[in-house]
Amino acid sequence: MVHPSVSATQPRYHGSITRNLILSSVSTYSLALAGIIGGVALGVWVLWLVRTHKLKSNVTLDESSPLLRTDLQRDHATTLDNEALLCSVCANLDFYQIFLNGIPETEDIPLDNLSSILRKSYQCNFCRLISFHVRRTWMLDKFPHVDISGIECRMFTKGCGCLQLASYPPSKFRCYRLHITMEGLEDIWKRYPAFRIAGALNIHLMQEDAFKFGRPTDLHCRRVKNTVDINMVKKWIKLCHASHGDTCKSLSRIGEHDKRKLPGFVRVVDVVLMAVVPAPSGSRYVALSYIWGGIGAEYWTTKDNIAERGKPGGLSTAKLPDTITDSILFVRQLGERYIWIDALCIIQDDSQDKFAQIHDMDLVYGLSYLTVIAAGGTTARDPLPGCRPQTRTQQHIEVVQGLHLYAAPPRLKEALALSAWNTRCWTYQECALSRRRIYFTEHQVYFECQFDVFVKTLLLKAKYFPQSLDPFTSYMMAVKQCARRNLTVESDIVDALTGVTNAIAKAFGLGDPDRAFRYGMMLTDLHHALLWQHNPHTPRTRRSLPDGCSLPWPSWAWATWCGAVDYMSEHRYLVTYPEDAWLVDYFAKPSVVEMFVDPWYIVDHSGIILQLDVRRGSRRVVLIRETEGEGSTYSPPGGIIDPTEITPDIHRALDPGTLIFRTTSSHFAIARRRGEESHPSIHHGLFDILSASSSPTWVGTAVLPLDVALPTSLEFIVLSRTGILGAYDEERIEYYQECLLHVMAVSQNGNLMERVGLGVIHEAAWIASGAEERMVFLR
């Protein structure tokens, strides 16, 4: 249709010419603008090529160039890098040169105090990396009152690998990581034990930036996928097989080709048939370690549903929590068929079945091909992080001066210390008894065997469960770990350690585990086992009794008491303040150089008095004095014990667990150590043991409870000789090697004794006190 003002036959060139002129003008302007943009882009591209060439050609750079950036460099980086969000301190550092050439520890760079870094984390990418690490591992939200203003952060570099090529100088291809130290952290460790996992931070370069330094990507951090890399896990297991073979054994000394088998009553879950079936003889299976978390019993195997669950598909309709569902899925992905899960494989309302299986945990976990450890949740309802998409926290990566940097994941020890799984008593033996362990944590998975730790982002080397040649050392470390962990039922403490004690008895040839261990105590090495100490922060409270038990457990057993206990060297008696007790070597055990008690007897559960098979390691002690003249040497009572002597005059039968032995006893005055801190959280402290002379002399030290009103003097019984030096007043009493005796403070209840505390007394003071021979009935 034609507009009325225009003739139908009139040419319409005018509109066409106008449009062409407009289009021509626009095209001209567009071309001009495009030329300008293209020129700018070409210039930027040329600059980028020059800069990239310099970055890649690291052999031509001056390696002595300063690590602090000039204003011109800073301005140039701001132009090129969109992420130039750095505080004034961090912007003044040349991170490329630092990663290229490194910083020796002796030339470490001050950053800022930690409080300031936390405040700047919202405006500085590098400070945000440090802040992320601190907030993740220090649990500051739980301790808002902690003063961290005195902590200063400093930085140097550590090597993390190099190319082993003969044609290149190693220094040119050495890879570095940033190491951030925290000066002043020790003071917080003393006051807040929970902060002892806090430590230095490592910051790594990501793989995508390795080319800028001419380095292989294998030596830098990898990007973690949304889900677990199953092929990587299989590779880790294969590496363990190939590298370690049969030497990679569990605490129970079970290796790859061990002939021991699971008992016939043990069941496993068949992940193909989805049924609970008897464990096929010699079959390979995976075990699961997780937290129940107090959730309901609707998914447990019971007497009522065991028959149904034994049929193919019997578990398909069960409402299983996510931890168990994901574990079954993971086992399928690995290509394995069987998994042992306690809630499904033990009949939970059958006491006989539970008892039998609990006492074979050393085999269940020791023979497992791999143990899956769900360390990322707080209950069985939580998923295994990374088993399914959107179930784990993503990596925290920041871009700093064009480099992608990653705050290293927590070390395995740190990751576990932050987990609820690590607070549960039952999980300790499940981990310690396993040959290979795969940990699912909030951020990633770790693989650990007896020799290596692998993590997706990095390769680490470690050994968390060393194979001790000494049975007591293995026992001592297990007790320290278990006693400080939580139990839903306090009386389960001995059962929760049974797998470990069984493994120790079998591995070291201690005989029948039920005779080698009673009440959690290692009876075959009773001279050492009796030397446990309450943790200073633990109240002196007895545990609740197991069902069906009417008599209290004996006072001499650590398992009788709630809370953490320690086996520490005698240097504990030198530490004035309880918060410094951790400074005593954690791995040191109390020393016994001469044993004074032999034989030992115990009343068993049927009331029969049995002689204990306690190993003896005594030697002839040669006392070397610094002063001239002969000195007295303590001689324990000897001779054969008459059977009538081991029956006290109490007119009733002795209770099971009564320990019977012959030694000497004496009374000494006690007084609270000067300088000892009084605080509601401190429940055990140091006391001076004083002589009975007119001017009391400090002759020894004891750790005694503060929660009870103690008399001014206590009775002590002597146990053994220790090799400690300097735990008494050397200016007022003669010094010579091995001059201190292990003693136990006791209280009398009729003709029975109960343990009150433990200490050391100078030998000369013990002899001078007129100690009397006693037949001890310790209950």
mmCIF file of C-alpha atoms in Angstrom, residues 202-479:
data_model
loop_
_atom_site.group_PDB
_atom_site.id
_atom_site.type_symbol
_atom_site.label_atom_id
_atom_site.label_comp_id
_atom_site.label_asym_id
_atom_site.label_seq_id
_atom_site.Cartn_x
_atom_site.Cartn_y
_atom_site.Cartn_z
ATOM 1 C CA ASN A 202 50.970 -23.321 53.528
ATOM 2 C CA ILE A 203 49.747 -21.501 50.418
ATOM 3 C CA HIS A 204 50.253 -23.228 47.061
ATOM 4 C CA LEU A 205 50.263 -22.183 43.439
ATOM 5 C CA MET A 206 47.527 -23.819 41.352
ATOM 6 C CA GLN A 207 48.332 -26.030 38.371
ATOM 7 C CA GLU A 208 46.976 -23.586 35.782
ATOM 8 C CA ASP A 209 49.783 -21.126 36.598
ATOM 9 C CA ALA A 210 52.658 -23.610 36.449
ATOM 10 C CA PHE A 211 53.422 -22.641 32.830
ATOM 11 C CA LYS A 212 54.282 -19.119 33.958
ATOM 12 C CA PHE A 213 57.297 -20.579 35.747
ATOM 13 C CA GLY A 214 58.129 -23.282 33.216
ATOM 14 C CA ARG A 215 57.229 -25.994 35.707
ATOM 15 C CA PRO A 216 55.262 -29.239 35.402
ATOM 16 C CA THR A 217 51.709 -29.185 36.681
ATOM 17 C CA ASP A 218 52.208 -32.302 38.820
ATOM 18 C CA LEU A 219 54.097 -30.298 41.428
ATOM 19 C CA HIS A 220 51.273 -27.842 42.056
ATOM 20 C CA CYS A 221 47.771 -27.958 43.517
ATOM 21 C CA ARG A 222 45.003 -29.597 41.535
ATOM 22 C CA ARG A 223 41.420 -28.480 41.183
ATOM 23 C CA VAL A 224 39.125 -30.711 43.221
ATOM 24 C CA LYS A 225 36.064 -32.006 41.397
ATOM 25 C CA ASN A 226 32.553 -31.822 42.737
ATOM 26 C CA THR A 227 32.624 -35.554 43.442
ATOM 27 C CA VAL A 228 35.284 -38.042 44.497
ATOM 28 C CA ASP A 229 37.608 -39.177 41.733
ATOM 29 C CA ILE A 230 37.092 -42.943 41.936
ATOM 30 C CA ASN A 231 39.954 -43.628 39.544
ATOM 31 C CA MET A 232 42.272 -41.651 41.800
ATOM 32 C CA VAL A 233 41.205 -43.708 44.820
ATOM 33 C CA LYS A 234 41.852 -46.917 42.886
ATOM 34 C CA LYS A 235 45.274 -45.557 41.929
ATOM 35 C CA TRP A 236 46.100 -44.860 45.595
ATOM 36 C CA ILE A 237 45.169 -48.415 46.588
ATOM 37 C CA LYS A 238 47.218 -49.792 43.698
ATOM 38 C CA LEU A 239 50.217 -47.687 44.741
ATOM 39 C CA CYS A 240 49.968 -49.048 48.276
ATOM 40 C CA HIS A 241 49.840 -52.613 46.919
ATOM 41 C CA ALA A 242 52.798 -52.071 44.610
ATOM 42 C CA SER A 243 54.981 -50.055 46.978
ATOM 43 C CA HIS A 244 54.363 -51.654 50.358
ATOM 44 C CA GLY A 245 52.955 -55.109 49.730
ATOM 45 C CA ASP A 246 52.728 -57.247 52.832
ATOM 46 C CA THR A 247 54.718 -54.777 54.945
ATOM 47 C CA CYS A 248 51.703 -52.442 55.144
ATOM 48 C CA LYS A 249 50.157 -54.080 58.186
ATOM 49 C CA SER A 250 47.587 -52.986 60.716
ATOM 50 C CA LEU A 251 48.098 -52.567 64.452
ATOM 51 C CA SER A 252 47.169 -56.243 64.768
ATOM 52 C CA ARG A 253 50.076 -57.066 62.432
ATOM 53 C CA ILE A 254 47.688 -58.407 59.779
ATOM 54 C CA GLY A 255 49.265 -58.189 56.338
ATOM 55 C CA GLU A 256 48.142 -58.743 52.762
ATOM 56 C CA HIS A 257 48.705 -62.500 52.827
ATOM 57 C CA ASP A 258 47.700 -63.204 56.413
ATOM 58 C CA LYS A 259 46.077 -66.625 56.895
ATOM 59 C CA ARG A 260 43.645 -65.470 59.593
ATOM 60 C CA LYS A 261 39.984 -65.420 58.614
ATOM 61 C CA LEU A 262 36.807 -63.865 59.898
ATOM 62 C CA PRO A 263 34.821 -65.999 62.366
ATOM 63 C CA GLY A 264 31.865 -67.795 60.829
ATOM 64 C CA PHE A 265 29.313 -65.663 62.671
ATOM 65 C CA VAL A 266 30.437 -62.398 61.012
ATOM 66 C CA ARG A 267 28.071 -61.004 58.383
ATOM 67 C CA VAL A 268 28.607 -58.480 55.583
ATOM 68 C CA VAL A 269 26.371 -56.478 53.252
ATOM 69 C CA ASP A 270 26.327 -57.744 49.666
ATOM 70 C CA VAL A 271 26.013 -54.483 47.704
ATOM 71 C CA VAL A 272 24.966 -56.340 44.551
ATOM 72 C CA LEU A 273 22.195 -58.429 46.109
ATOM 73 C CA MET A 274 21.460 -55.734 48.735
ATOM 74 C CA ALA A 275 21.297 -58.351 51.461
ATOM 75 C CA VAL A 276 22.990 -59.128 54.790
ATOM 76 C CA VAL A 277 24.858 -62.402 54.237
ATOM 77 C CA PRO A 278 27.470 -64.508 56.088
ATOM 78 C CA ALA A 279 30.939 -63.290 55.114
ATOM 79 C CA PRO A 280 32.179 -65.642 52.367
ATOM 80 C CA SER A 281 35.386 -67.383 53.424
ATOM 81 C CA GLY A 282 38.435 -65.485 52.235
ATOM 82 C CA SER A 283 36.322 -62.788 50.577
ATOM 83 C CA ARG A 284 37.562 -59.240 50.197
ATOM 84 C CA TYR A 285 35.432 -56.622 51.916
ATOM 85 C CA VAL A 286 35.368 -52.957 52.938
ATOM 86 C CA ALA A 287 34.566 -51.791 56.494
ATOM 87 C CA LEU A 288 32.792 -48.596 57.566
ATOM 88 C CA SER A 289 33.650 -46.329 60.504
ATOM 89 C CA TYR A 290 31.090 -43.607 61.236
ATOM 90 C CA ILE A 291 29.088 -41.853 63.968
ATOM 91 C CA TRP A 292 25.636 -43.085 64.834
ATOM 92 C CA GLY A 293 24.833 -39.725 66.366
ATOM 93 C CA GLY A 294 21.975 -40.893 68.553
ATOM 94 C CA ILE A 295 19.507 -41.289 65.684
ATOM 95 C CA GLY A 296 16.679 -43.810 65.893
ATOM 96 C CA ALA A 297 16.936 -47.553 65.574
ATOM 97 C CA GLU A 298 14.622 -47.830 62.591
ATOM 98 C CA TYR A 299 17.432 -48.940 60.264
ATOM 99 C CA TRP A 300 19.154 -51.423 62.623
ATOM 100 C CA THR A 301 19.248 -55.129 62.032
ATOM 101 C CA THR A 302 17.238 -56.903 64.737
ATOM 102 C CA LYS A 303 15.944 -60.369 65.533
ATOM 103 C CA ASP A 304 12.697 -59.473 63.773
ATOM 104 C CA ASN A 305 14.196 -58.387 60.426
ATOM 105 C CA ILE A 306 17.401 -60.421 60.083
ATOM 106 C CA ALA A 307 15.652 -63.182 58.130
ATOM 107 C CA GLU A 308 14.102 -60.732 55.676
ATOM 108 C CA ARG A 309 17.385 -58.830 55.257
ATOM 109 C CA GLY A 310 19.160 -62.072 54.431
ATOM 110 C CA LYS A 311 17.154 -62.421 51.206
ATOM 111 C CA PRO A 312 18.183 -60.770 47.894
ATOM 112 C CA GLY A 313 16.801 -57.233 47.911
ATOM 113 C CA GLY A 314 16.108 -57.447 51.617
ATOM 114 C CA LEU A 315 17.825 -54.093 52.230
ATOM 115 C CA SER A 316 16.326 -52.345 49.200
ATOM 116 C CA THR A 317 13.208 -51.287 51.072
ATOM 117 C CA ALA A 318 15.028 -50.348 54.298
ATOM 118 C CA LYS A 319 15.192 -46.646 55.144
ATOM 119 C CA LEU A 320 18.954 -46.363 55.480
ATOM 120 C CA PRO A 321 20.619 -43.071 56.531
ATOM 121 C CA ASP A 322 22.761 -41.203 53.995
ATOM 122 C CA THR A 323 26.135 -42.236 55.439
ATOM 123 C CA ILE A 324 25.276 -45.904 54.945
ATOM 124 C CA THR A 325 23.580 -45.384 51.555
ATOM 125 C CA ASP A 326 26.579 -43.445 50.224
ATOM 126 C CA SER A 327 29.045 -46.016 51.587
ATOM 127 C CA ILE A 328 27.233 -48.776 49.714
ATOM 128 C CA LEU A 329 27.292 -46.634 46.555
ATOM 129 C CA PHE A 330 31.020 -45.935 46.985
ATOM 130 C CA VAL A 331 31.817 -49.638 47.370
ATOM 131 C CA ARG A 332 29.933 -50.351 44.148
ATOM 132 C CA GLN A 333 31.887 -47.608 42.363
ATOM 133 C CA LEU A 334 35.156 -49.142 43.564
ATOM 134 C CA GLY A 335 34.092 -52.441 42.028
ATOM 135 C CA GLU A 336 33.965 -54.226 45.399
ATOM 136 C CA ARG A 337 31.061 -56.396 46.511
ATOM 137 C CA TYR A 338 30.992 -56.563 50.320
ATOM 138 C CA ILE A 339 30.984 -54.009 53.120
ATOM 139 C CA TRP A 340 30.813 -54.493 56.898
ATOM 140 C CA ILE A 341 28.536 -51.989 58.666
ATOM 141 C CA ASP A 342 27.952 -52.531 62.373
ATOM 142 C CA ALA A 343 24.310 -51.382 62.496
ATOM 143 C CA LEU A 344 23.405 -53.797 59.698
ATOM 144 C CA CYS A 345 25.764 -56.720 60.329
ATOM 145 C CA ILE A 346 25.315 -57.059 64.114
ATOM 146 C CA ILE A 347 21.918 -58.022 65.509
ATOM 147 C CA GLN A 348 21.473 -55.022 67.736
ATOM 148 C CA ASP A 349 18.971 -56.547 70.185
ATOM 149 C CA ASP A 350 20.895 -59.811 70.591
ATOM 150 C CA SER A 351 23.390 -59.442 73.475
ATOM 151 C CA GLN A 352 25.226 -62.666 72.613
ATOM 152 C CA ASP A 353 25.722 -61.638 68.992
ATOM 153 C CA LYS A 354 26.928 -58.181 70.064
ATOM 154 C CA PHE A 355 29.354 -59.607 72.627
ATOM 155 C CA ALA A 356 30.861 -62.072 70.137
ATOM 156 C CA GLN A 357 31.361 -59.496 67.390
ATOM 157 C CA ILE A 358 32.647 -56.717 69.667
ATOM 158 C CA HIS A 359 35.370 -59.068 70.882
ATOM 159 C CA ASP A 360 36.503 -59.755 67.311
ATOM 160 C CA MET A 361 36.834 -56.175 66.095
ATOM 161 C CA ASP A 362 40.572 -56.690 65.701
ATOM 162 C CA LEU A 363 39.801 -59.176 62.920
ATOM 163 C CA VAL A 364 36.839 -57.330 61.402
ATOM 164 C CA TYR A 365 38.830 -54.144 60.817
ATOM 165 C CA GLY A 366 42.267 -55.751 60.605
ATOM 166 C CA LEU A 367 41.288 -58.050 57.733
ATOM 167 C CA SER A 368 39.319 -55.410 55.805
ATOM 168 C CA TYR A 369 40.657 -54.477 52.386
ATOM 169 C CA LEU A 370 39.884 -50.811 53.050
ATOM 170 C CA THR A 371 38.067 -48.870 55.776
ATOM 171 C CA VAL A 372 35.796 -45.989 54.774
ATOM 172 C CA ILE A 373 35.863 -43.300 57.472
ATOM 173 C CA ALA A 374 32.956 -40.845 57.485
ATOM 174 C CA ALA A 375 34.732 -37.895 59.126
ATOM 175 C CA GLY A 376 32.632 -35.178 57.502
ATOM 176 C CA GLY A 377 29.394 -35.469 59.434
ATOM 177 C CA THR A 378 27.954 -35.559 62.933
ATOM 178 C CA THR A 379 25.336 -38.306 62.528
ATOM 179 C CA ALA A 380 24.596 -41.237 60.248
ATOM 180 C CA ARG A 381 22.074 -39.026 58.434
ATOM 181 C CA ASP A 382 24.869 -36.902 56.933
ATOM 182 C CA PRO A 383 26.128 -37.820 53.441
ATOM 183 C CA LEU A 384 29.665 -38.845 52.606
ATOM 184 C CA PRO A 385 31.059 -35.526 51.294
ATOM 185 C CA GLY A 386 31.831 -35.861 47.600
ATOM 186 C CA CYS A 387 30.156 -39.206 47.092
ATOM 187 C CA ARG A 388 27.293 -37.397 45.382
ATOM 188 C CA PRO A 389 27.243 -33.912 43.774
ATOM 189 C CA GLN A 390 26.702 -30.857 45.976
ATOM 190 C CA THR A 391 27.712 -32.636 49.179
ATOM 191 C CA ARG A 392 31.077 -31.073 49.970
ATOM 192 C CA THR A 393 32.625 -27.633 50.389
ATOM 193 C CA GLN A 394 34.401 -26.250 47.342
ATOM 194 C CA GLN A 395 38.038 -25.164 47.258
ATOM 195 C CA HIS A 396 38.849 -21.613 48.345
ATOM 196 C CA ILE A 397 41.080 -20.064 45.670
ATOM 197 C CA GLU A 398 42.110 -16.406 45.420
ATOM 198 C CA VAL A 399 43.777 -14.570 42.529
ATOM 199 C CA VAL A 400 46.727 -12.481 43.680
ATOM 200 C CA GLN A 401 48.715 -10.454 41.124
ATOM 201 C CA GLY A 402 47.505 -12.773 38.373
ATOM 202 C CA LEU A 403 48.416 -15.971 40.249
ATOM 203 C CA HIS A 404 45.807 -18.457 41.447
ATOM 204 C CA LEU A 405 46.645 -19.299 45.065
ATOM 205 C CA TYR A 406 45.135 -21.936 47.322
ATOM 206 C CA ALA A 407 45.306 -22.229 51.099
ATOM 207 C CA ALA A 408 46.494 -25.780 51.566
ATOM 208 C CA PRO A 409 43.892 -28.159 52.937
ATOM 209 C CA PRO A 410 44.229 -29.077 56.580
ATOM 210 C CA ARG A 411 46.720 -31.817 57.183
ATOM 211 C CA LEU A 412 44.980 -35.084 57.880
ATOM 212 C CA LYS A 413 45.683 -34.703 61.589
ATOM 213 C CA GLU A 414 44.109 -31.224 61.575
ATOM 214 C CA ALA A 415 41.113 -32.306 59.511
ATOM 215 C CA LEU A 416 40.401 -35.143 61.924
ATOM 216 C CA ALA A 417 40.902 -32.944 64.986
ATOM 217 C CA LEU A 418 38.101 -30.716 63.680
ATOM 218 C CA SER A 419 35.724 -33.631 63.101
ATOM 219 C CA ALA A 420 33.059 -35.035 65.401
ATOM 220 C CA TRP A 421 34.192 -38.510 64.314
ATOM 221 C CA ASN A 422 37.513 -37.958 66.098
ATOM 222 C CA THR A 423 35.757 -37.286 69.411
ATOM 223 C CA ARG A 424 34.106 -40.708 69.625
ATOM 224 C CA CYS A 425 35.808 -43.488 71.548
ATOM 225 C CA TRP A 426 34.666 -46.388 69.361
ATOM 226 C CA THR A 427 36.161 -44.844 66.219
ATOM 227 C CA TYR A 428 39.723 -44.933 67.542
ATOM 228 C CA GLN A 429 40.136 -48.702 67.313
ATOM 229 C CA GLU A 430 38.249 -48.832 64.013
ATOM 230 C CA CYS A 431 40.911 -46.564 62.566
ATOM 231 C CA ALA A 432 43.956 -47.985 64.350
ATOM 232 C CA LEU A 433 43.128 -51.579 63.427
ATOM 233 C CA SER A 434 42.720 -50.873 59.690
ATOM 234 C CA ARG A 435 45.477 -51.315 57.138
ATOM 235 C CA ARG A 436 44.143 -48.754 54.667
ATOM 236 C CA ARG A 437 41.817 -45.888 55.378
ATOM 237 C CA ILE A 438 39.940 -43.483 53.137
ATOM 238 C CA TYR A 439 38.692 -40.428 55.010
ATOM 239 C CA PHE A 440 35.719 -38.452 53.719
ATOM 240 C CA THR A 441 36.066 -34.941 55.196
ATOM 241 C CA GLU A 442 34.148 -31.751 54.540
ATOM 242 C CA HIS A 443 36.574 -30.547 51.860
ATOM 243 C CA GLN A 444 38.130 -33.640 50.267
ATOM 244 C CA VAL A 445 39.175 -37.247 50.699
ATOM 245 C CA TYR A 446 42.453 -38.518 52.147
ATOM 246 C CA PHE A 447 43.932 -41.967 51.703
ATOM 247 C CA GLU A 448 46.186 -43.298 54.430
ATOM 248 C CA CYS A 449 48.074 -46.523 54.928
ATOM 249 C CA GLN A 450 50.909 -47.331 57.312
ATOM 250 C CA PHE A 451 53.437 -45.478 55.146
ATOM 251 C CA ASP A 452 51.740 -42.798 53.025
ATOM 252 C CA VAL A 453 49.009 -40.187 53.030
ATOM 253 C CA PHE A 454 47.528 -39.182 49.678
ATOM 254 C CA VAL A 455 45.185 -36.259 49.076
ATOM 255 C CA LYS A 456 43.677 -35.113 45.788
ATOM 256 C CA THR A 457 45.370 -31.719 45.823
ATOM 257 C CA LEU A 458 48.812 -32.821 47.063
ATOM 258 C CA LEU A 459 50.972 -35.845 47.843
ATOM 259 C CA LEU A 460 51.995 -36.106 51.486
ATOM 260 C CA LYS A 461 54.208 -38.509 53.351
ATOM 261 C CA ALA A 462 53.314 -39.529 56.864
ATOM 262 C CA LYS A 463 52.911 -42.413 59.243
ATOM 263 C CA TYR A 464 50.264 -41.964 61.892
ATOM 264 C CA PHE A 465 50.207 -45.454 63.362
ATOM 265 C CA PRO A 466 53.836 -46.497 63.816
ATOM 266 C CA GLN A 467 54.440 -50.137 64.546
ATOM 267 C CA SER A 468 56.014 -50.124 68.001
ATOM 268 C CA LEU A 469 58.365 -52.891 69.063
ATOM 269 C CA ASP A 470 57.181 -52.385 72.630
ATOM 270 C CA PRO A 471 53.689 -53.646 73.565
ATOM 271 C CA PHE A 472 53.296 -51.167 76.416
ATOM 272 C CA THR A 473 53.976 -48.203 74.121
ATOM 273 C CA SER A 474 51.222 -49.380 71.759
ATOM 274 C CA TYR A 475 48.895 -49.838 74.721
ATOM 275 C CA MET A 476 49.796 -46.482 76.273
ATOM 276 C CA MET A 477 49.063 -44.537 73.085
ATOM 277 C CA ALA A 478 45.695 -46.269 72.694
ATOM 278 C CA VAL A 479 44.686 -45.499 76.275
#
